[in-house]
Amino acid sequence: MSEHAAHHHETHDDGAPTGGHGTSADHHSADGTSAAHNGTEGARAAIDPAAAWDERYRTKTQLWSGNPNPQLVREAGGLKPGHALELGCGEGADAIWLAHHGWTVTAVDVSAVALERAQSHEKAVFARESVQAAEAVPASRITWQQADLEQWQPEGAFDLVTSQFLHSEELDWRIPLRTAAAAIKPGGTLLVVGHHPDRLPPWGGGHHHGDMFYKGEDLVRELSLEGPGWQVEVLTSRERPVTGPEGQQATIADVVLRATRLP
């Protein structure tokens, strides 16, 4: 998803929300006191994820910074473009960056409001490029899909699956990540980035919920990446500075996993 905010944790874009309650690059997390943080299926079932996220997006005209997540740029920048899948695309910054670098992208999010903004941002970017190049607006490389990620099933296989800060009180991250990892082509790449649970921003208050966040070893275990079918290329934690809602400064850490499905 992208990077969302400390109060709304499902994430989407470089960790720099445009206002209010941000930590910086997220996509989908939800940081309240809901019983869903207890990790029970009953609590999650009581929440309509689409309605919840639509409402969060409506609170601001732009929730994220509009910049691609820095770990995506760092880890995917050297990959050969192909067909990419983004889980939790939010307002579209990562998908647009991938498309700009030659990828054909399937971008999925639970929020129809976010997807409408993402498509508008894509059109604006392409329009600027066409004016600069004195050419017609190029055909879109992005397919935008609205779906509940716990129910969604991908069509086809992918050269890259990317998930940036998929933290949400309404979502068990294990389900969509397992589903998406199974759809990676031999030789393809899985890239997962999230907030390290031990290095969250101090102003987040109630968002220290272990069920929402993961360490690198949690990803390896839950996605069965230690098996013979995978090669883990990057498994690390990277620090970065962030600014809080009142201008506070802190250093948090991103969990970064990049793995290759072996032929």
PDB file of C-alpha atoms in Angstrom:
ATOM      1  CA  MET A   1       0.000   0.000   0.000  1.00  0.00           C
ATOM      2  CA  SER A   2       1.873   3.201   0.486  1.00  0.00           C
ATOM      3  CA  GLU A   3       2.891   5.034   3.438  1.00  0.00           C
ATOM      4  CA  HIS A   4       0.014   6.211   5.417  1.00  0.00           C
ATOM      5  CA  ALA A   5       0.047   7.973   8.682  1.00  0.00           C
ATOM      6  CA  ALA A   6       0.596   7.141  12.280  1.00  0.00           C
ATOM      7  CA  HIS A   7      -3.092   7.296  13.005  1.00  0.00           C
ATOM      8  CA  HIS A   8      -4.083   5.507   9.823  1.00  0.00           C
ATOM      9  CA  HIS A   9      -1.752   2.644   9.291  1.00  0.00           C
ATOM     10  CA  GLU A  10      -2.146   0.852   6.071  1.00  0.00           C
ATOM     11  CA  THR A  11       0.618   2.324   4.007  1.00  0.00           C
ATOM     12  CA  HIS A  12       1.255   3.714   0.578  1.00  0.00           C
ATOM     13  CA  ASP A  13       3.951   6.114  -0.390  1.00  0.00           C
ATOM     14  CA  ASP A  14       7.381   7.320   0.673  1.00  0.00           C
ATOM     15  CA  GLY A  15       6.593   7.748   4.291  1.00  0.00           C
ATOM     16  CA  ALA A  16       5.779  11.421   3.933  1.00  0.00           C
ATOM     17  CA  PRO A  17       2.097  12.162   4.307  1.00  0.00           C
ATOM     18  CA  THR A  18       0.971  15.592   3.213  1.00  0.00           C
ATOM     19  CA  GLY A  19      -0.322  16.615   6.590  1.00  0.00           C
ATOM     20  CA  GLY A  20      -1.533  15.681  10.011  1.00  0.00           C
ATOM     21  CA  HIS A  21      -0.414  12.450  11.522  1.00  0.00           C
ATOM     22  CA  GLY A  22       2.368  10.982   9.441  1.00  0.00           C
ATOM     23  CA  THR A  23       5.364   8.867   9.978  1.00  0.00           C
ATOM     24  CA  SER A  24       6.454   8.966   6.341  1.00  0.00           C
ATOM     25  CA  ALA A  25       6.168   6.195   3.802  1.00  0.00           C
ATOM     26  CA  ASP A  26       3.250   3.908   4.413  1.00  0.00           C
ATOM     27  CA  HIS A  27       0.410   2.323   2.611  1.00  0.00           C
ATOM     28  CA  HIS A  28      -2.160   0.800   4.815  1.00  0.00           C
ATOM     29  CA  SER A  29      -2.076   0.712   8.549  1.00  0.00           C
ATOM     30  CA  ALA A  30      -4.696   1.699  11.010  1.00  0.00           C
ATOM     31  CA  ASP A  31      -3.572   2.920  14.297  1.00  0.00           C
ATOM     32  CA  GLY A  32      -6.542   3.192  16.573  1.00  0.00           C
ATOM     33  CA  THR A  33      -7.816   1.331  19.572  1.00  0.00           C
ATOM     34  CA  SER A  34     -10.082  -0.996  17.642  1.00  0.00           C
ATOM     35  CA  ALA A  35     -10.468  -4.552  18.860  1.00  0.00           C
ATOM     36  CA  ALA A  36      -9.151  -5.622  15.474  1.00  0.00           C
ATOM     37  CA  HIS A  37      -5.673  -5.058  16.870  1.00  0.00           C
ATOM     38  CA  ASN A  38      -6.243  -8.088  19.063  1.00  0.00           C
ATOM     39  CA  GLY A  39      -5.827 -10.195  15.951  1.00  0.00           C
ATOM     40  CA  THR A  40      -9.132 -12.034  16.266  1.00  0.00           C
ATOM     41  CA  GLU A  41     -11.048 -13.004  13.165  1.00  0.00           C
ATOM     42  CA  GLY A  42     -14.299 -11.823  14.744  1.00  0.00           C
ATOM     43  CA  ALA A  43     -13.004  -8.322  15.313  1.00  0.00           C
ATOM     44  CA  ARG A  44     -11.698  -8.036  11.762  1.00  0.00           C
ATOM     45  CA  ALA A  45     -14.929  -9.410  10.354  1.00  0.00           C
ATOM     46  CA  ALA A  46     -16.849  -6.587  12.064  1.00  0.00           C
ATOM     47  CA  ILE A  47     -14.982  -3.970  10.005  1.00  0.00           C
ATOM     48  CA  ASP A  48     -15.712  -3.114   6.370  1.00  0.00           C
ATOM     49  CA  PRO A  49     -12.177  -2.430   5.058  1.00  0.00           C
ATOM     50  CA  ALA A  50     -13.336  -0.633   1.913  1.00  0.00           C
ATOM     51  CA  ALA A  51     -15.627   1.726   3.822  1.00  0.00           C
ATOM     52  CA  ALA A  52     -13.008   2.334   6.516  1.00  0.00           C
ATOM     53  CA  TRP A  53     -10.274   3.245   4.048  1.00  0.00           C
ATOM     54  CA  ASP A  54     -12.552   5.306   1.839  1.00  0.00           C
ATOM     55  CA  GLU A  55     -13.416   7.381   4.885  1.00  0.00           C
ATOM     56  CA  ARG A  56      -9.748   7.818   5.822  1.00  0.00           C
ATOM     57  CA  TYR A  57      -8.891   9.032   2.343  1.00  0.00           C
ATOM     58  CA  ARG A  58     -11.784  11.472   2.353  1.00  0.00           C
ATOM     59  CA  THR A  59     -10.357  13.208   5.436  1.00  0.00           C
ATOM     60  CA  LYS A  60      -7.663  14.787   3.233  1.00  0.00           C
ATOM     61  CA  THR A  61      -7.431  15.762  -0.408  1.00  0.00           C
ATOM     62  CA  GLN A  62      -4.060  13.948  -0.507  1.00  0.00           C
ATOM     63  CA  LEU A  63      -3.012  11.501   2.172  1.00  0.00           C
ATOM     64  CA  TRP A  64       0.481  10.623   0.933  1.00  0.00           C
ATOM     65  CA  SER A  65       3.416  12.616  -0.386  1.00  0.00           C
ATOM     66  CA  GLY A  66       3.077  11.507  -4.016  1.00  0.00           C
ATOM     67  CA  ASN A  67       6.668  10.220  -4.061  1.00  0.00           C
ATOM     68  CA  PRO A  68       7.608   6.573  -4.618  1.00  0.00           C
ATOM     69  CA  ASN A  69       8.769   4.645  -1.569  1.00  0.00           C
ATOM     70  CA  PRO A  70      12.570   4.904  -1.325  1.00  0.00           C
ATOM     71  CA  GLN A  71      13.127   1.194  -0.699  1.00  0.00           C
ATOM     72  CA  LEU A  72      11.181   0.363  -3.856  1.00  0.00           C
ATOM     73  CA  VAL A  73      13.362   2.721  -5.866  1.00  0.00           C
ATOM     74  CA  ARG A  74      16.519   1.268  -4.333  1.00  0.00           C
ATOM     75  CA  GLU A  75      15.613  -2.404  -4.730  1.00  0.00           C
ATOM     76  CA  ALA A  76      13.641  -2.408  -7.992  1.00  0.00           C
ATOM     77  CA  GLY A  77      15.653   0.226  -9.828  1.00  0.00           C
ATOM     78  CA  GLY A  78      18.081  -2.344 -11.224  1.00  0.00           C
ATOM     79  CA  LEU A  79      15.535  -4.998 -12.177  1.00  0.00           C
ATOM     80  CA  LYS A  80      14.605  -5.740 -15.781  1.00  0.00           C
ATOM     81  CA  PRO A  81      11.056  -4.429 -16.350  1.00  0.00           C
ATOM     82  CA  GLY A  82       8.265  -6.914 -16.818  1.00  0.00           C
ATOM     83  CA  HIS A  83       4.846  -7.421 -15.253  1.00  0.00           C
ATOM     84  CA  ALA A  84       4.594  -6.095 -11.701  1.00  0.00           C
ATOM     85  CA  LEU A  85       1.940  -6.474  -9.023  1.00  0.00           C
ATOM     86  CA  GLU A  86       1.582  -3.886  -6.275  1.00  0.00           C
ATOM     87  CA  LEU A  87      -0.428  -4.730  -3.171  1.00  0.00           C
ATOM     88  CA  GLY A  88      -2.048  -1.708  -1.529  1.00  0.00           C
ATOM     89  CA  CYS A  89      -1.228   0.902  -4.142  1.00  0.00           C
ATOM     90  CA  GLY A  90      -2.955   3.799  -2.367  1.00  0.00           C
ATOM     91  CA  GLU A  91      -2.777   7.032  -4.335  1.00  0.00           C
ATOM     92  CA  GLY A  92      -0.547   5.414  -6.921  1.00  0.00           C
ATOM     93  CA  ALA A  93       2.959   6.845  -6.518  1.00  0.00           C
ATOM     94  CA  ASP A  94       4.752   3.475  -6.594  1.00  0.00           C
ATOM     95  CA  ALA A  95       2.717   2.092  -9.500  1.00  0.00           C
ATOM     96  CA  ILE A  96       3.295   5.249 -11.519  1.00  0.00           C
ATOM     97  CA  TRP A  97       7.044   5.088 -10.796  1.00  0.00           C
ATOM     98  CA  LEU A  98       7.157   1.468 -11.950  1.00  0.00           C
ATOM     99  CA  ALA A  99       5.212   2.255 -15.127  1.00  0.00           C
ATOM    100  CA  HIS A 100       7.512   5.203 -15.836  1.00  0.00           C
ATOM    101  CA  HIS A 101      10.428   2.773 -15.664  1.00  0.00           C
ATOM    102  CA  GLY A 102       8.963   0.355 -18.159  1.00  0.00           C
ATOM    103  CA  TRP A 103       6.887  -1.997 -16.018  1.00  0.00           C
ATOM    104  CA  THR A 104       3.366  -3.141 -16.836  1.00  0.00           C
ATOM    105  CA  VAL A 105       1.627  -2.840 -13.479  1.00  0.00           C
ATOM    106  CA  THR A 106      -1.389  -4.384 -11.801  1.00  0.00           C
ATOM    107  CA  ALA A 107      -2.079  -2.115  -8.820  1.00  0.00           C
ATOM    108  CA  VAL A 108      -4.566  -3.297  -6.188  1.00  0.00           C
ATOM    109  CA  ASP A 109      -6.129  -1.438  -3.284  1.00  0.00           C
ATOM    110  CA  VAL A 110      -9.203  -1.810  -1.100  1.00  0.00           C
ATOM    111  CA  SER A 111     -10.176   1.866  -1.395  1.00  0.00           C
ATOM    112  CA  ALA A 112     -12.103   3.111  -4.414  1.00  0.00           C
ATOM    113  CA  VAL A 113     -11.336   6.688  -3.318  1.00  0.00           C
ATOM    114  CA  ALA A 114      -7.599   6.003  -3.372  1.00  0.00           C
ATOM    115  CA  LEU A 115      -7.806   4.351  -6.791  1.00  0.00           C
ATOM    116  CA  GLU A 116      -9.727   7.279  -8.251  1.00  0.00           C
ATOM    117  CA  ARG A 117      -6.964   9.591  -7.055  1.00  0.00           C
ATOM    118  CA  ALA A 118      -4.296   7.233  -8.366  1.00  0.00           C
ATOM    119  CA  GLN A 119      -5.800   7.256 -11.843  1.00  0.00           C
ATOM    120  CA  SER A 120      -6.016  11.049 -11.770  1.00  0.00           C
ATOM    121  CA  HIS A 121      -2.371  11.281 -10.731  1.00  0.00           C
ATOM    122  CA  GLU A 122      -1.367   8.905 -13.517  1.00  0.00           C
ATOM    123  CA  LYS A 123      -3.218  11.001 -16.114  1.00  0.00           C
ATOM    124  CA  ALA A 124      -1.603  14.168 -14.805  1.00  0.00           C
ATOM    125  CA  VAL A 125       1.890  12.680 -14.990  1.00  0.00           C
ATOM    126  CA  PHE A 126       1.342  11.351 -18.512  1.00  0.00           C
ATOM    127  CA  ALA A 127      -0.142  14.668 -19.626  1.00  0.00           C
ATOM    128  CA  ARG A 128       2.945  16.537 -18.399  1.00  0.00           C
ATOM    129  CA  GLU A 129       5.193  14.075 -20.190  1.00  0.00           C
ATOM    130  CA  SER A 130       3.263  14.342 -23.439  1.00  0.00           C
ATOM    131  CA  VAL A 131       3.467  18.142 -23.357  1.00  0.00           C
ATOM    132  CA  GLN A 132       7.209  18.023 -22.743  1.00  0.00           C
ATOM    133  CA  ALA A 133       7.668  15.514 -25.566  1.00  0.00           C
ATOM    134  CA  ALA A 134       5.142  17.231 -27.864  1.00  0.00           C
ATOM    135  CA  GLU A 135       3.444  13.860 -28.286  1.00  0.00           C
ATOM    136  CA  ALA A 136       0.077  12.308 -27.479  1.00  0.00           C
ATOM    137  CA  VAL A 137      -0.540  10.939 -24.000  1.00  0.00           C
ATOM    138  CA  PRO A 138       0.961   7.403 -23.960  1.00  0.00           C
ATOM    139  CA  ALA A 139      -1.190   4.370 -23.314  1.00  0.00           C
ATOM    140  CA  SER A 140      -1.465   3.426 -19.662  1.00  0.00           C
ATOM    141  CA  ARG A 141       0.800   0.687 -18.362  1.00  0.00           C
ATOM    142  CA  ILE A 142      -1.258   0.369 -15.177  1.00  0.00           C
ATOM    143  CA  THR A 143      -4.368  -1.677 -14.437  1.00  0.00           C
ATOM    144  CA  TRP A 144      -6.050  -0.386 -11.289  1.00  0.00           C
ATOM    145  CA  GLN A 145      -8.074  -2.945  -9.308  1.00  0.00           C
ATOM    146  CA  GLN A 146     -10.294  -2.468  -6.275  1.00  0.00           C
ATOM    147  CA  ALA A 147     -10.366  -5.552  -4.034  1.00  0.00           C
ATOM    148  CA  ASP A 148     -10.361  -6.833  -0.472  1.00  0.00           C
ATOM    149  CA  LEU A 149      -6.844  -8.247  -0.275  1.00  0.00           C
ATOM    150  CA  GLU A 150      -7.900 -11.076   2.029  1.00  0.00           C
ATOM    151  CA  GLN A 151     -10.329 -12.316  -0.641  1.00  0.00           C
ATOM    152  CA  TRP A 152      -8.525 -11.281  -3.817  1.00  0.00           C
ATOM    153  CA  GLN A 153      -6.811 -13.740  -6.147  1.00  0.00           C
ATOM    154  CA  PRO A 154      -4.335 -12.553  -8.808  1.00  0.00           C
ATOM    155  CA  GLU A 155      -4.704 -13.370 -12.483  1.00  0.00           C
ATOM    156  CA  GLY A 156      -1.582 -14.584 -14.234  1.00  0.00           C
ATOM    157  CA  ALA A 157       2.004 -14.553 -13.006  1.00  0.00           C
ATOM    158  CA  PHE A 158       4.350 -11.668 -12.245  1.00  0.00           C
ATOM    159  CA  ASP A 159       8.009 -10.761 -12.573  1.00  0.00           C
ATOM    160  CA  LEU A 160       7.782  -8.522  -9.500  1.00  0.00           C
ATOM    161  CA  VAL A 161       5.444  -8.412  -6.530  1.00  0.00           C
ATOM    162  CA  THR A 162       5.882  -5.389  -4.287  1.00  0.00           C
ATOM    163  CA  SER A 163       4.209  -4.630  -0.970  1.00  0.00           C
ATOM    164  CA  GLN A 164       5.155  -1.413   0.785  1.00  0.00           C
ATOM    165  CA  PHE A 165       4.014  -0.975   4.394  1.00  0.00           C
ATOM    166  CA  LEU A 166       1.034  -3.300   4.312  1.00  0.00           C
ATOM    167  CA  HIS A 167       0.011  -2.680   7.927  1.00  0.00           C
ATOM    168  CA  SER A 168      -3.676  -2.516   8.735  1.00  0.00           C
ATOM    169  CA  GLU A 169      -5.976  -3.285  11.607  1.00  0.00           C
ATOM    170  CA  GLU A 170      -8.458  -4.575   9.032  1.00  0.00           C
ATOM    171  CA  LEU A 171      -6.043  -6.978   7.348  1.00  0.00           C
ATOM    172  CA  ASP A 172      -3.927 -10.012   8.185  1.00  0.00           C
ATOM    173  CA  TRP A 173      -0.857  -9.261   6.058  1.00  0.00           C
ATOM    174  CA  ARG A 174       0.046 -12.952   5.827  1.00  0.00           C
ATOM    175  CA  ILE A 175      -2.920 -13.782   3.596  1.00  0.00           C
ATOM    176  CA  PRO A 176      -2.308 -11.405   0.652  1.00  0.00           C
ATOM    177  CA  LEU A 177       1.463 -11.804   0.815  1.00  0.00           C
ATOM    178  CA  ARG A 178       1.232 -15.589   0.631  1.00  0.00           C
ATOM    179  CA  THR A 179      -1.235 -15.334  -2.238  1.00  0.00           C
ATOM    180  CA  ALA A 180       0.919 -12.883  -4.164  1.00  0.00           C
ATOM    181  CA  ALA A 181       4.188 -14.755  -3.551  1.00  0.00           C
ATOM    182  CA  ALA A 182       2.618 -17.850  -5.100  1.00  0.00           C
ATOM    183  CA  ALA A 183       1.975 -15.833  -8.285  1.00  0.00           C
ATOM    184  CA  ILE A 184       5.617 -14.871  -8.889  1.00  0.00           C
ATOM    185  CA  LYS A 185       7.216 -16.345 -12.002  1.00  0.00           C
ATOM    186  CA  PRO A 186      10.392 -18.439 -11.735  1.00  0.00           C
ATOM    187  CA  GLY A 187      13.198 -15.910 -11.667  1.00  0.00           C
ATOM    188  CA  GLY A 188      10.812 -13.233 -10.418  1.00  0.00           C
ATOM    189  CA  THR A 189      11.204 -10.983  -7.380  1.00  0.00           C
ATOM    190  CA  LEU A 190       9.277 -10.536  -4.144  1.00  0.00           C
ATOM    191  CA  LEU A 191       9.869  -7.169  -2.453  1.00  0.00           C
ATOM    192  CA  VAL A 192       8.277  -6.508   0.942  1.00  0.00           C
ATOM    193  CA  VAL A 193       8.920  -3.386   3.013  1.00  0.00           C
ATOM    194  CA  GLY A 194       7.363  -2.569   6.370  1.00  0.00           C
ATOM    195  CA  HIS A 195       7.801  -0.697   9.619  1.00  0.00           C
ATOM    196  CA  HIS A 196      10.070  -2.521  12.062  1.00  0.00           C
ATOM    197  CA  PRO A 197       7.954  -3.206  15.181  1.00  0.00           C
ATOM    198  CA  ASP A 198      10.805  -2.229  17.511  1.00  0.00           C
ATOM    199  CA  ARG A 199      11.551   1.055  15.729  1.00  0.00           C
ATOM    200  CA  LEU A 200       8.174   2.744  15.370  1.00  0.00           C
ATOM    201  CA  PRO A 201       7.806   6.528  15.807  1.00  0.00           C
ATOM    202  CA  PRO A 202       7.402   7.544  19.472  1.00  0.00           C
ATOM    203  CA  TRP A 203       4.341   9.695  18.748  1.00  0.00           C
ATOM    204  CA  GLY A 204       2.341   6.756  17.378  1.00  0.00           C
ATOM    205  CA  GLY A 205       0.885   5.931  20.785  1.00  0.00           C
ATOM    206  CA  GLY A 206      -1.403   2.947  20.385  1.00  0.00           C
ATOM    207  CA  HIS A 207       0.018   1.542  17.166  1.00  0.00           C
ATOM    208  CA  HIS A 208       2.481  -0.837  18.811  1.00  0.00           C
ATOM    209  CA  HIS A 209       0.508  -3.944  17.884  1.00  0.00           C
ATOM    210  CA  GLY A 210       2.580  -6.986  17.025  1.00  0.00           C
ATOM    211  CA  ASP A 211      -0.086  -8.460  14.799  1.00  0.00           C
ATOM    212  CA  MET A 212       0.124  -5.511  12.390  1.00  0.00           C
ATOM    213  CA  PHE A 213       3.902  -5.344  12.043  1.00  0.00           C
ATOM    214  CA  TYR A 214       6.618  -7.851  11.235  1.00  0.00           C
ATOM    215  CA  LYS A 215      10.349  -8.399  11.383  1.00  0.00           C
ATOM    216  CA  GLY A 216      12.369  -9.857   8.544  1.00  0.00           C
ATOM    217  CA  GLU A 217      12.449 -13.295  10.107  1.00  0.00           C
ATOM    218  CA  ASP A 218       8.649 -13.199  10.423  1.00  0.00           C
ATOM    219  CA  LEU A 219       8.356 -12.664   6.675  1.00  0.00           C
ATOM    220  CA  VAL A 220      10.780 -15.464   5.875  1.00  0.00           C
ATOM    221  CA  ARG A 221       8.921 -17.879   8.146  1.00  0.00           C
ATOM    222  CA  GLU A 222       5.342 -16.946   7.258  1.00  0.00           C
ATOM    223  CA  LEU A 223       6.006 -16.889   3.506  1.00  0.00           C
ATOM    224  CA  SER A 224       8.071 -20.118   3.605  1.00  0.00           C
ATOM    225  CA  LEU A 225      11.044 -18.401   1.960  1.00  0.00           C
ATOM    226  CA  GLU A 226      13.584 -20.639   3.704  1.00  0.00           C
ATOM    227  CA  GLY A 227      12.613 -23.516   1.372  1.00  0.00           C
ATOM    228  CA  PRO A 228      14.507 -24.676  -1.723  1.00  0.00           C
ATOM    229  CA  GLY A 229      12.309 -22.660  -4.103  1.00  0.00           C
ATOM    230  CA  TRP A 230      13.547 -19.250  -2.940  1.00  0.00           C
ATOM    231  CA  GLN A 231      16.766 -17.282  -2.659  1.00  0.00           C
ATOM    232  CA  VAL A 232      16.664 -14.420  -0.131  1.00  0.00           C
ATOM    233  CA  GLU A 233      18.769 -11.632  -1.627  1.00  0.00           C
ATOM    234  CA  VAL A 234      18.173  -8.856   0.920  1.00  0.00           C
ATOM    235  CA  LEU A 235      16.960  -9.201   4.503  1.00  0.00           C
ATOM    236  CA  THR A 236      17.744  -6.142   6.557  1.00  0.00           C
ATOM    237  CA  SER A 237      16.518  -3.170   8.580  1.00  0.00           C
ATOM    238  CA  ARG A 238      17.276   0.342   7.338  1.00  0.00           C
ATOM    239  CA  GLU A 239      16.990   3.480   9.397  1.00  0.00           C
ATOM    240  CA  ARG A 240      15.527   6.724   8.108  1.00  0.00           C
ATOM    241  CA  PRO A 241      14.524  10.071   9.680  1.00  0.00           C
ATOM    242  CA  VAL A 242      10.862  11.055   9.947  1.00  0.00           C
ATOM    243  CA  THR A 243       8.908  14.102  11.092  1.00  0.00           C
ATOM    244  CA  GLY A 244       5.899  13.842  13.407  1.00  0.00           C
ATOM    245  CA  PRO A 245       2.562  15.673  13.360  1.00  0.00           C
ATOM    246  CA  GLU A 246       3.889  18.449  15.622  1.00  0.00           C
ATOM    247  CA  GLY A 247       7.237  18.704  13.877  1.00  0.00           C
ATOM    248  CA  GLN A 248       8.967  16.132  16.106  1.00  0.00           C
ATOM    249  CA  GLN A 249      12.040  14.437  14.725  1.00  0.00           C
ATOM    250  CA  ALA A 250      12.772  10.725  15.096  1.00  0.00           C
ATOM    251  CA  THR A 251      14.580   7.857  13.430  1.00  0.00           C
ATOM    252  CA  ILE A 252      12.585   4.772  12.532  1.00  0.00           C
ATOM    253  CA  ALA A 253      13.535   1.603  10.673  1.00  0.00           C
ATOM    254  CA  ASP A 254      12.175  -0.139   7.597  1.00  0.00           C
ATOM    255  CA  VAL A 255      12.208  -3.932   7.333  1.00  0.00           C
ATOM    256  CA  VAL A 256      13.314  -4.790   3.772  1.00  0.00           C
ATOM    257  CA  LEU A 257      12.996  -8.225   2.175  1.00  0.00           C
ATOM    258  CA  ARG A 258      13.875  -8.999  -1.423  1.00  0.00           C
ATOM    259  CA  ALA A 259      13.743 -12.613  -2.556  1.00  0.00           C
ATOM    260  CA  THR A 260      13.966 -14.412  -5.909  1.00  0.00           C
ATOM    261  CA  ARG A 261      11.843 -17.411  -6.878  1.00  0.00           C
ATOM    262  CA  LEU A 262      14.263 -19.994  -8.222  1.00  0.00           C
ATOM    263  CA  PRO A 263      13.638 -21.642 -11.612  1.00  0.00           C
TER     264      PRO A 263
END
